[in-house]
Amino acid sequence: MLKCPECAAVLDVDEDEVEEGEILNCPECEVELEVVQINPVHLNVISDETDAEEDEEESEEGIDEKKKEEEEEQAEDEDEE
């Protein structure tokens, strides 16, 4: 019997059937859970904050790349003049 570490709801999953690294969803609070250990089974909540931080970093990287491209285009235009 597995329980959600976030809301303590019982998950309808047999401990023998899960694999390390597997992602489960809690039917009650709908968080994503990662199986981080098998014997005994240990679940970690996959944080939405982590996803938001990663998305923010990716968008910042995209902005930096766009700035570089614009600067390169300006330099090329200046060289042509």
mmCIF file of C-alpha atoms in Angstrom, residues 5 9 17 21-22 24-25 27-28 30 34 39 42-44 47 49-50 52 54 58-59 64 66-67 72 74 81:
data_model
loop_
_atom_site.group_PDB
_atom_site.id
_atom_site.type_symbol
_atom_site.label_atom_id
_atom_site.label_comp_id
_atom_site.label_asym_id
_atom_site.label_seq_id
_atom_site.Cartn_x
_atom_site.Cartn_y
_atom_site.Cartn_z
ATOM 1 C CA PRO A 5 3.437 12.057 0.711
ATOM 2 C CA ALA A 9 -4.193 9.397 -0.008
ATOM 3 C CA GLU A 17 4.866 -3.393 -9.492
ATOM 4 C CA GLY A 21 12.287 6.421 -11.631
ATOM 5 C CA GLU A 22 8.637 5.688 -12.429
ATOM 6 C CA LEU A 24 2.872 8.195 -10.582
ATOM 7 C CA ASN A 25 -0.054 10.588 -10.184
ATOM 8 C CA PRO A 27 -5.772 10.718 -7.734
ATOM 9 C CA GLU A 28 -6.657 13.028 -4.826
ATOM 10 C CA GLU A 30 -3.128 15.331 -8.578
ATOM 11 C CA GLU A 34 8.537 9.914 -8.532
ATOM 12 C CA ASN A 39 12.821 -1.451 -1.119
ATOM 13 C CA HIS A 42 9.811 5.847 -1.290
ATOM 14 C CA LEU A 43 7.976 8.539 -3.256
ATOM 15 C CA ASN A 44 9.005 12.159 -3.778
ATOM 16 C CA SER A 47 7.511 20.073 -7.537
ATOM 17 C CA GLU A 49 8.099 25.128 -8.632
ATOM 18 C CA THR A 50 11.022 23.183 -10.067
ATOM 19 C CA ALA A 52 8.523 26.766 -13.274
ATOM 20 C CA GLU A 54 13.372 25.409 -15.350
ATOM 21 C CA GLU A 58 14.973 28.300 -20.561
ATOM 22 C CA SER A 59 13.144 31.502 -21.470
ATOM 23 C CA ASP A 64 20.102 35.925 -24.326
ATOM 24 C CA LYS A 66 18.103 36.551 -29.337
ATOM 25 C CA LYS A 67 20.192 39.469 -28.032
ATOM 26 C CA GLU A 72 25.738 40.070 -34.560
ATOM 27 C CA GLN A 74 24.164 45.026 -36.074
ATOM 28 C CA GLU A 81 28.806 50.478 -44.235
#
